[in-house]
Amino acid sequence: MAAVKIPAVWRQNFLQEIFRLDAALFKFSLVSFDTEFPGFFRNTPMDATESTRKLEVDKSIARRGGEGRRADGGAAGWRGE
């Protein structure tokens, strides 16, 4: 499998990346993204302070239903950085 570049998503490229996810659904049956960033599930302002963003991320830990597990011990074929 070819390496996949995972971009950082910010205010200026948010819509572009959402459209990329939408387009990927025409090629793949499953796409995923990290919802840990502030404001995705809650209304954290994009210009929130670092301490506010950290608080919101910490709160999101309770909302996560668990981490993904794989039969091969969790080794991934690629890692987006």
PDB file of N, CA and C in Angstrom:
ATOM      1  N   MET A   1       0.847  -1.174   0.000  1.00  0.00           N
ATOM      2  CA  MET A   1       0.000   0.000   0.000  1.00  0.00           C
ATOM      3  C   MET A   1       0.890   1.235   0.000  1.00  0.00           C
ATOM      4  N   ALA A   2       0.490   2.229  -0.749  1.00  0.00           N
ATOM      5  CA  ALA A   2       1.254   3.480  -0.813  1.00  0.00           C
ATOM      6  C   ALA A   2       1.125   4.251   0.493  1.00  0.00           C
ATOM      7  N   ALA A   3       2.168   4.983   0.818  1.00  0.00           N
ATOM      8  CA  ALA A   3       2.136   5.810   2.026  1.00  0.00           C
ATOM      9  C   ALA A   3       1.090   6.905   1.861  1.00  0.00           C
ATOM     10  N   VAL A   4       0.443   7.226   2.938  1.00  0.00           N
ATOM     11  CA  VAL A   4      -0.589   8.257   2.937  1.00  0.00           C
ATOM     12  C   VAL A   4      -0.101   9.426   3.769  1.00  0.00           C
ATOM     13  N   LYS A   5      -0.179  10.622   3.211  1.00  0.00           N
ATOM     14  CA  LYS A   5       0.210  11.814   3.956  1.00  0.00           C
ATOM     15  C   LYS A   5      -1.017  12.339   4.690  1.00  0.00           C
ATOM     16  N   ILE A   6      -0.893  12.483   5.984  1.00  0.00           N
ATOM     17  CA  ILE A   6      -1.978  12.994   6.808  1.00  0.00           C
ATOM     18  C   ILE A   6      -1.689  14.455   7.127  1.00  0.00           C
ATOM     19  N   PRO A   7      -2.493  15.370   6.616  1.00  0.00           N
ATOM     20  CA  PRO A   7      -2.221  16.794   6.842  1.00  0.00           C
ATOM     21  C   PRO A   7      -2.742  17.270   8.193  1.00  0.00           C
ATOM     22  N   ALA A   8      -2.134  18.303   8.695  1.00  0.00           N
ATOM     23  CA  ALA A   8      -2.678  18.986   9.867  1.00  0.00           C
ATOM     24  C   ALA A   8      -3.872  19.801   9.384  1.00  0.00           C
ATOM     25  N   VAL A   9      -4.935  19.812  10.151  1.00  0.00           N
ATOM     26  CA  VAL A   9      -6.141  20.538   9.757  1.00  0.00           C
ATOM     27  C   VAL A   9      -6.299  21.758  10.648  1.00  0.00           C
ATOM     28  N   TRP A  10      -6.399  22.887   9.991  1.00  0.00           N
ATOM     29  CA  TRP A  10      -6.553  24.169  10.678  1.00  0.00           C
ATOM     30  C   TRP A  10      -7.744  24.893  10.084  1.00  0.00           C
ATOM     31  N   ARG A  11      -8.035  26.047  10.620  1.00  0.00           N
ATOM     32  CA  ARG A  11      -9.163  26.847  10.130  1.00  0.00           C
ATOM     33  C   ARG A  11      -9.060  27.065   8.620  1.00  0.00           C
ATOM     34  N   GLN A  12      -7.868  27.396   8.147  1.00  0.00           N
ATOM     35  CA  GLN A  12      -7.716  27.758   6.743  1.00  0.00           C
ATOM     36  C   GLN A  12      -7.863  26.584   5.779  1.00  0.00           C
ATOM     37  N   ASN A  13      -7.714  25.342   6.239  1.00  0.00           N
ATOM     38  CA  ASN A  13      -7.859  24.213   5.320  1.00  0.00           C
ATOM     39  C   ASN A  13      -8.931  23.218   5.765  1.00  0.00           C
ATOM     40  N   PHE A  14      -9.767  23.593   6.721  1.00  0.00           N
ATOM     41  CA  PHE A  14     -10.779  22.678   7.254  1.00  0.00           C
ATOM     42  C   PHE A  14     -11.721  22.174   6.159  1.00  0.00           C
ATOM     43  N   LEU A  15     -12.349  23.088   5.418  1.00  0.00           N
ATOM     44  CA  LEU A  15     -13.297  22.662   4.385  1.00  0.00           C
ATOM     45  C   LEU A  15     -12.621  21.835   3.301  1.00  0.00           C
ATOM     46  N   GLN A  16     -11.441  22.212   2.911  1.00  0.00           N
ATOM     47  CA  GLN A  16     -10.696  21.450   1.903  1.00  0.00           C
ATOM     48  C   GLN A  16     -10.502  20.007   2.367  1.00  0.00           C
ATOM     49  N   GLU A  17     -10.141  19.814   3.623  1.00  0.00           N
ATOM     50  CA  GLU A  17      -9.899  18.462   4.129  1.00  0.00           C
ATOM     51  C   GLU A  17     -11.198  17.676   4.300  1.00  0.00           C
ATOM     52  N   ILE A  18     -12.283  18.348   4.672  1.00  0.00           N
ATOM     53  CA  ILE A  18     -13.579  17.660   4.752  1.00  0.00           C
ATOM     54  C   ILE A  18     -13.986  17.177   3.360  1.00  0.00           C
ATOM     55  N   PHE A  19     -13.764  18.004   2.342  1.00  0.00           N
ATOM     56  CA  PHE A  19     -14.072  17.594   0.967  1.00  0.00           C
ATOM     57  C   PHE A  19     -13.190  16.428   0.534  1.00  0.00           C
ATOM     58  N   ARG A  20     -11.933  16.408   0.996  1.00  0.00           N
ATOM     59  CA  ARG A  20     -11.048  15.269   0.679  1.00  0.00           C
ATOM     60  C   ARG A  20     -11.592  13.985   1.297  1.00  0.00           C
ATOM     61  N   LEU A  21     -12.077  14.062   2.545  1.00  0.00           N
ATOM     62  CA  LEU A  21     -12.677  12.884   3.182  1.00  0.00           C
ATOM     63  C   LEU A  21     -13.900  12.420   2.397  1.00  0.00           C
ATOM     64  N   ASP A  22     -14.727  13.367   1.994  1.00  0.00           N
ATOM     65  CA  ASP A  22     -15.919  13.036   1.219  1.00  0.00           C
ATOM     66  C   ASP A  22     -15.533  12.345  -0.092  1.00  0.00           C
ATOM     67  N   ALA A  23     -14.538  12.876  -0.781  1.00  0.00           N
ATOM     68  CA  ALA A  23     -14.088  12.276  -2.036  1.00  0.00           C
ATOM     69  C   ALA A  23     -13.521  10.876  -1.811  1.00  0.00           C
ATOM     70  N   ALA A  24     -12.852  10.672  -0.687  1.00  0.00           N
ATOM     71  CA  ALA A  24     -12.268   9.359  -0.387  1.00  0.00           C
ATOM     72  C   ALA A  24     -13.341   8.290  -0.238  1.00  0.00           C
ATOM     73  N   LEU A  25     -14.540   8.681   0.178  1.00  0.00           N
ATOM     74  CA  LEU A  25     -15.622   7.706   0.336  1.00  0.00           C
ATOM     75  C   LEU A  25     -16.066   7.096  -0.989  1.00  0.00           C
ATOM     76  N   PHE A  26     -15.744   7.743  -2.106  1.00  0.00           N
ATOM     77  CA  PHE A  26     -16.066   7.167  -3.409  1.00  0.00           C
ATOM     78  C   PHE A  26     -15.060   6.089  -3.802  1.00  0.00           C
ATOM     79  N   LYS A  27     -13.899   6.100  -3.169  1.00  0.00           N
ATOM     80  CA  LYS A  27     -12.854   5.126  -3.484  1.00  0.00           C
ATOM     81  C   LYS A  27     -12.742   4.043  -2.411  1.00  0.00           C
ATOM     82  N   PHE A  28     -12.995   4.409  -1.172  1.00  0.00           N
ATOM     83  CA  PHE A  28     -12.843   3.489  -0.045  1.00  0.00           C
ATOM     84  C   PHE A  28     -14.168   3.360   0.698  1.00  0.00           C
ATOM     85  N   SER A  29     -14.413   2.203   1.275  1.00  0.00           N
ATOM     86  CA  SER A  29     -15.662   2.011   2.016  1.00  0.00           C
ATOM     87  C   SER A  29     -15.575   2.550   3.440  1.00  0.00           C
ATOM     88  N   LEU A  30     -14.372   2.888   3.888  1.00  0.00           N
ATOM     89  CA  LEU A  30     -14.198   3.390   5.245  1.00  0.00           C
ATOM     90  C   LEU A  30     -13.096   4.440   5.260  1.00  0.00           C
ATOM     91  N   VAL A  31     -13.365   5.564   5.862  1.00  0.00           N
ATOM     92  CA  VAL A  31     -12.340   6.577   6.106  1.00  0.00           C
ATOM     93  C   VAL A  31     -12.433   6.942   7.580  1.00  0.00           C
ATOM     94  N   SER A  32     -11.350   7.447   8.131  1.00  0.00           N
ATOM     95  CA  SER A  32     -11.380   7.811   9.547  1.00  0.00           C
ATOM     96  C   SER A  32     -10.565   9.072   9.767  1.00  0.00           C
ATOM     97  N   PHE A  33     -10.809   9.702  10.896  1.00  0.00           N
ATOM     98  CA  PHE A  33     -10.046  10.882  11.279  1.00  0.00           C
ATOM     99  C   PHE A  33     -10.061  11.002  12.786  1.00  0.00           C
ATOM    100  N   ASP A  34      -9.102  11.717  13.288  1.00  0.00           N
ATOM    101  CA  ASP A  34      -8.941  11.914  14.724  1.00  0.00           C
ATOM    102  C   ASP A  34      -9.841  13.062  15.156  1.00  0.00           C
ATOM    103  N   THR A  35     -10.784  12.786  16.041  1.00  0.00           N
ATOM    104  CA  THR A  35     -11.725  13.818  16.489  1.00  0.00           C
ATOM    105  C   THR A  35     -11.287  14.464  17.786  1.00  0.00           C
ATOM    106  N   GLU A  36     -10.024  14.307  18.123  1.00  0.00           N
ATOM    107  CA  GLU A  36      -9.524  14.842  19.381  1.00  0.00           C
ATOM    108  C   GLU A  36      -9.335  16.347  19.336  1.00  0.00           C
ATOM    109  N   PHE A  37      -9.317  16.924  18.139  1.00  0.00           N
ATOM    110  CA  PHE A  37      -9.037  18.345  18.074  1.00  0.00           C
ATOM    111  C   PHE A  37     -10.214  19.150  18.607  1.00  0.00           C
ATOM    112  N   PRO A  38      -9.943  20.255  19.276  1.00  0.00           N
ATOM    113  CA  PRO A  38     -10.983  21.039  19.948  1.00  0.00           C
ATOM    114  C   PRO A  38     -12.016  21.593  18.976  1.00  0.00           C
ATOM    115  N   GLY A  39     -13.247  21.612  19.431  1.00  0.00           N
ATOM    116  CA  GLY A  39     -14.306  22.222  18.662  1.00  0.00           C
ATOM    117  C   GLY A  39     -15.048  21.283  17.740  1.00  0.00           C
ATOM    118  N   PHE A  40     -14.568  20.049  17.586  1.00  0.00           N
ATOM    119  CA  PHE A  40     -15.249  19.170  16.646  1.00  0.00           C
ATOM    120  C   PHE A  40     -16.573  18.680  17.206  1.00  0.00           C
ATOM    121  N   PHE A  41     -16.573  18.205  18.431  1.00  0.00           N
ATOM    122  CA  PHE A  41     -17.812  17.772  19.063  1.00  0.00           C
ATOM    123  C   PHE A  41     -18.422  18.866  19.929  1.00  0.00           C
ATOM    124  N   ARG A  42     -17.583  19.745  20.420  1.00  0.00           N
ATOM    125  CA  ARG A  42     -18.051  20.843  21.268  1.00  0.00           C
ATOM    126  C   ARG A  42     -17.819  22.147  20.522  1.00  0.00           C
ATOM    127  N   ASN A  43     -18.375  23.185  21.026  1.00  0.00           N
ATOM    128  CA  ASN A  43     -18.248  24.481  20.364  1.00  0.00           C
ATOM    129  C   ASN A  43     -17.058  25.270  20.882  1.00  0.00           C
ATOM    130  N   THR A  44     -15.899  24.663  20.922  1.00  0.00           N
ATOM    131  CA  THR A  44     -14.688  25.368  21.315  1.00  0.00           C
ATOM    132  C   THR A  44     -14.332  26.353  20.209  1.00  0.00           C
ATOM    133  N   PRO A  45     -14.193  27.631  20.534  1.00  0.00           N
ATOM    134  CA  PRO A  45     -13.842  28.606  19.502  1.00  0.00           C
ATOM    135  C   PRO A  45     -12.479  28.286  18.888  1.00  0.00           C
ATOM    136  N   MET A  46     -12.337  28.529  17.594  1.00  0.00           N
ATOM    137  CA  MET A  46     -11.066  28.261  16.930  1.00  0.00           C
ATOM    138  C   MET A  46      -9.946  29.126  17.478  1.00  0.00           C
ATOM    139  N   ASP A  47     -10.289  30.274  18.055  1.00  0.00           N
ATOM    140  CA  ASP A  47      -9.254  31.143  18.613  1.00  0.00           C
ATOM    141  C   ASP A  47      -9.152  31.010  20.133  1.00  0.00           C
ATOM    142  N   ALA A  48      -9.597  29.869  20.668  1.00  0.00           N
ATOM    143  CA  ALA A  48      -9.539  29.631  22.114  1.00  0.00           C
ATOM    144  C   ALA A  48      -8.090  29.592  22.588  1.00  0.00           C
ATOM    145  N   THR A  49      -7.908  29.873  23.863  1.00  0.00           N
ATOM    146  CA  THR A  49      -6.568  29.822  24.439  1.00  0.00           C
ATOM    147  C   THR A  49      -6.082  28.382  24.499  1.00  0.00           C
ATOM    148  N   GLU A  50      -4.785  28.222  24.650  1.00  0.00           N
ATOM    149  CA  GLU A  50      -4.194  26.881  24.755  1.00  0.00           C
ATOM    150  C   GLU A  50      -4.795  26.121  25.936  1.00  0.00           C
ATOM    151  N   SER A  51      -4.992  26.783  27.063  1.00  0.00           N
ATOM    152  CA  SER A  51      -5.539  26.095  28.242  1.00  0.00           C
ATOM    153  C   SER A  51      -6.984  25.651  27.996  1.00  0.00           C
ATOM    154  N   THR A  52      -7.765  26.455  27.288  1.00  0.00           N
ATOM    155  CA  THR A  52      -9.141  26.059  26.969  1.00  0.00           C
ATOM    156  C   THR A  52      -9.144  24.868  26.024  1.00  0.00           C
ATOM    157  N   ARG A  53      -8.289  24.898  24.996  1.00  0.00           N
ATOM    158  CA  ARG A  53      -8.215  23.763  24.067  1.00  0.00           C
ATOM    159  C   ARG A  53      -7.797  22.495  24.790  1.00  0.00           C
ATOM    160  N   LYS A  54      -6.813  22.593  25.685  1.00  0.00           N
ATOM    161  CA  LYS A  54      -6.370  21.412  26.429  1.00  0.00           C
ATOM    162  C   LYS A  54      -7.504  20.855  27.273  1.00  0.00           C
ATOM    163  N   LEU A  55      -8.259  21.735  27.928  1.00  0.00           N
ATOM    164  CA  LEU A  55      -9.382  21.292  28.746  1.00  0.00           C
ATOM    165  C   LEU A  55     -10.399  20.544  27.890  1.00  0.00           C
ATOM    166  N   GLU A  56     -10.701  21.056  26.707  1.00  0.00           N
ATOM    167  CA  GLU A  56     -11.668  20.402  25.823  1.00  0.00           C
ATOM    168  C   GLU A  56     -11.148  19.060  25.320  1.00  0.00           C
ATOM    169  N   VAL A  57      -9.864  18.983  25.006  1.00  0.00           N
ATOM    170  CA  VAL A  57      -9.285  17.705  24.575  1.00  0.00           C
ATOM    171  C   VAL A  57      -9.344  16.703  25.719  1.00  0.00           C
ATOM    172  N   ASP A  58      -9.002  17.146  26.924  1.00  0.00           N
ATOM    173  CA  ASP A  58      -9.066  16.249  28.078  1.00  0.00           C
ATOM    174  C   ASP A  58     -10.487  15.738  28.294  1.00  0.00           C
ATOM    175  N   LYS A  59     -11.485  16.598  28.100  1.00  0.00           N
ATOM    176  CA  LYS A  59     -12.880  16.169  28.239  1.00  0.00           C
ATOM    177  C   LYS A  59     -13.246  15.146  27.168  1.00  0.00           C
ATOM    178  N   SER A  60     -12.626  15.253  25.995  1.00  0.00           N
ATOM    179  CA  SER A  60     -12.980  14.351  24.901  1.00  0.00           C
ATOM    180  C   SER A  60     -12.545  12.920  25.171  1.00  0.00           C
ATOM    181  N   ILE A  61     -11.596  12.726  26.068  1.00  0.00           N
ATOM    182  CA  ILE A  61     -11.129  11.371  26.376  1.00  0.00           C
ATOM    183  C   ILE A  61     -12.284  10.509  26.861  1.00  0.00           C
ATOM    184  N   ALA A  62     -13.161  11.084  27.677  1.00  0.00           N
ATOM    185  CA  ALA A  62     -14.308  10.331  28.180  1.00  0.00           C
ATOM    186  C   ALA A  62     -15.295   9.995  27.067  1.00  0.00           C
ATOM    187  N   ARG A  63     -15.332  10.789  25.999  1.00  0.00           N
ATOM    188  CA  ARG A  63     -16.267  10.543  24.902  1.00  0.00           C
ATOM    189  C   ARG A  63     -15.775   9.475  23.937  1.00  0.00           C
ATOM    190  N   ARG A  64     -14.480   9.230  23.952  1.00  0.00           N
ATOM    191  CA  ARG A  64     -13.958   8.216  23.037  1.00  0.00           C
ATOM    192  C   ARG A  64     -14.392   6.846  23.523  1.00  0.00           C
ATOM    193  N   GLY A  65     -14.903   6.061  22.623  1.00  0.00           N
ATOM    194  CA  GLY A  65     -15.397   4.743  22.983  1.00  0.00           C
ATOM    195  C   GLY A  65     -14.306   3.702  23.075  1.00  0.00           C
ATOM    196  N   GLY A  66     -13.081   4.096  23.075  1.00  0.00           N
ATOM    197  CA  GLY A  66     -11.980   3.150  23.128  1.00  0.00           C
ATOM    198  C   GLY A  66     -11.099   3.307  21.913  1.00  0.00           C
ATOM    199  N   GLU A  67      -9.930   2.795  22.014  1.00  0.00           N
ATOM    200  CA  GLU A  67      -8.975   2.879  20.918  1.00  0.00           C
ATOM    201  C   GLU A  67      -9.155   1.660  20.024  1.00  0.00           C
ATOM    202  N   GLY A  68      -8.834   1.819  18.759  1.00  0.00           N
ATOM    203  CA  GLY A  68      -8.933   0.705  17.829  1.00  0.00           C
ATOM    204  C   GLY A  68      -7.909  -0.377  18.158  1.00  0.00           C
ATOM    205  N   ARG A  69      -8.286  -1.606  18.018  1.00  0.00           N
ATOM    206  CA  ARG A  69      -7.382  -2.727  18.279  1.00  0.00           C
ATOM    207  C   ARG A  69      -7.337  -3.616  17.051  1.00  0.00           C
ATOM    208  N   ARG A  70      -6.181  -4.195  16.820  1.00  0.00           N
ATOM    209  CA  ARG A  70      -6.015  -5.094  15.693  1.00  0.00           C
ATOM    210  C   ARG A  70      -5.488  -6.425  16.187  1.00  0.00           C
ATOM    211  N   ALA A  71      -5.815  -7.471  15.447  1.00  0.00           N
ATOM    212  CA  ALA A  71      -5.387  -8.812  15.828  1.00  0.00           C
ATOM    213  C   ALA A  71      -3.878  -8.966  15.785  1.00  0.00           C
ATOM    214  N   ASP A  72      -3.195  -8.145  14.972  1.00  0.00           N
ATOM    215  CA  ASP A  72      -1.748  -8.273  14.852  1.00  0.00           C
ATOM    216  C   ASP A  72      -1.007  -7.461  15.912  1.00  0.00           C
ATOM    217  N   GLY A  73      -1.683  -7.108  16.985  1.00  0.00           N
ATOM    218  CA  GLY A  73      -1.033  -6.377  18.069  1.00  0.00           C
ATOM    219  C   GLY A  73      -1.027  -4.874  17.872  1.00  0.00           C
ATOM    220  N   GLY A  74      -1.726  -4.408  16.850  1.00  0.00           N
ATOM    221  CA  GLY A  74      -1.837  -2.967  16.651  1.00  0.00           C
ATOM    222  C   GLY A  74      -0.831  -2.381  15.698  1.00  0.00           C
ATOM    223  N   ALA A  75       0.008  -3.222  15.101  1.00  0.00           N
ATOM    224  CA  ALA A  75       0.991  -2.695  14.153  1.00  0.00           C
ATOM    225  C   ALA A  75       0.268  -2.169  12.923  1.00  0.00           C
ATOM    226  N   ALA A  76       0.603  -0.981  12.521  1.00  0.00           N
ATOM    227  CA  ALA A  76      -0.040  -0.379  11.356  1.00  0.00           C
ATOM    228  C   ALA A  76       0.909  -0.408  10.169  1.00  0.00           C
ATOM    229  N   GLY A  77       0.350  -0.477   8.972  1.00  0.00           N
ATOM    230  CA  GLY A  77       1.158  -0.471   7.767  1.00  0.00           C
ATOM    231  C   GLY A  77       1.782   0.885   7.490  1.00  0.00           C
ATOM    232  N   TRP A  78       1.192   1.937   7.982  1.00  0.00           N
ATOM    233  CA  TRP A  78       1.720   3.289   7.829  1.00  0.00           C
ATOM    234  C   TRP A  78       1.270   4.107   9.011  1.00  0.00           C
ATOM    235  N   ARG A  79       1.950   5.206   9.207  1.00  0.00           N
ATOM    236  CA  ARG A  79       1.581   6.102  10.299  1.00  0.00           C
ATOM    237  C   ARG A  79       1.631   7.530   9.772  1.00  0.00           C
ATOM    238  N   GLY A  80       0.515   8.197   9.789  1.00  0.00           N
ATOM    239  CA  GLY A  80       0.469   9.576   9.316  1.00  0.00           C
ATOM    240  C   GLY A  80       1.080  10.512  10.340  1.00  0.00           C
ATOM    241  N   GLU A  81       1.964  11.353   9.898  1.00  0.00           N
ATOM    242  CA  GLU A  81       2.610  12.297  10.813  1.00  0.00           C
ATOM    243  C   GLU A  81       2.570  13.665  10.193  1.00  0.00           C
TER     244      GLU A  81
END
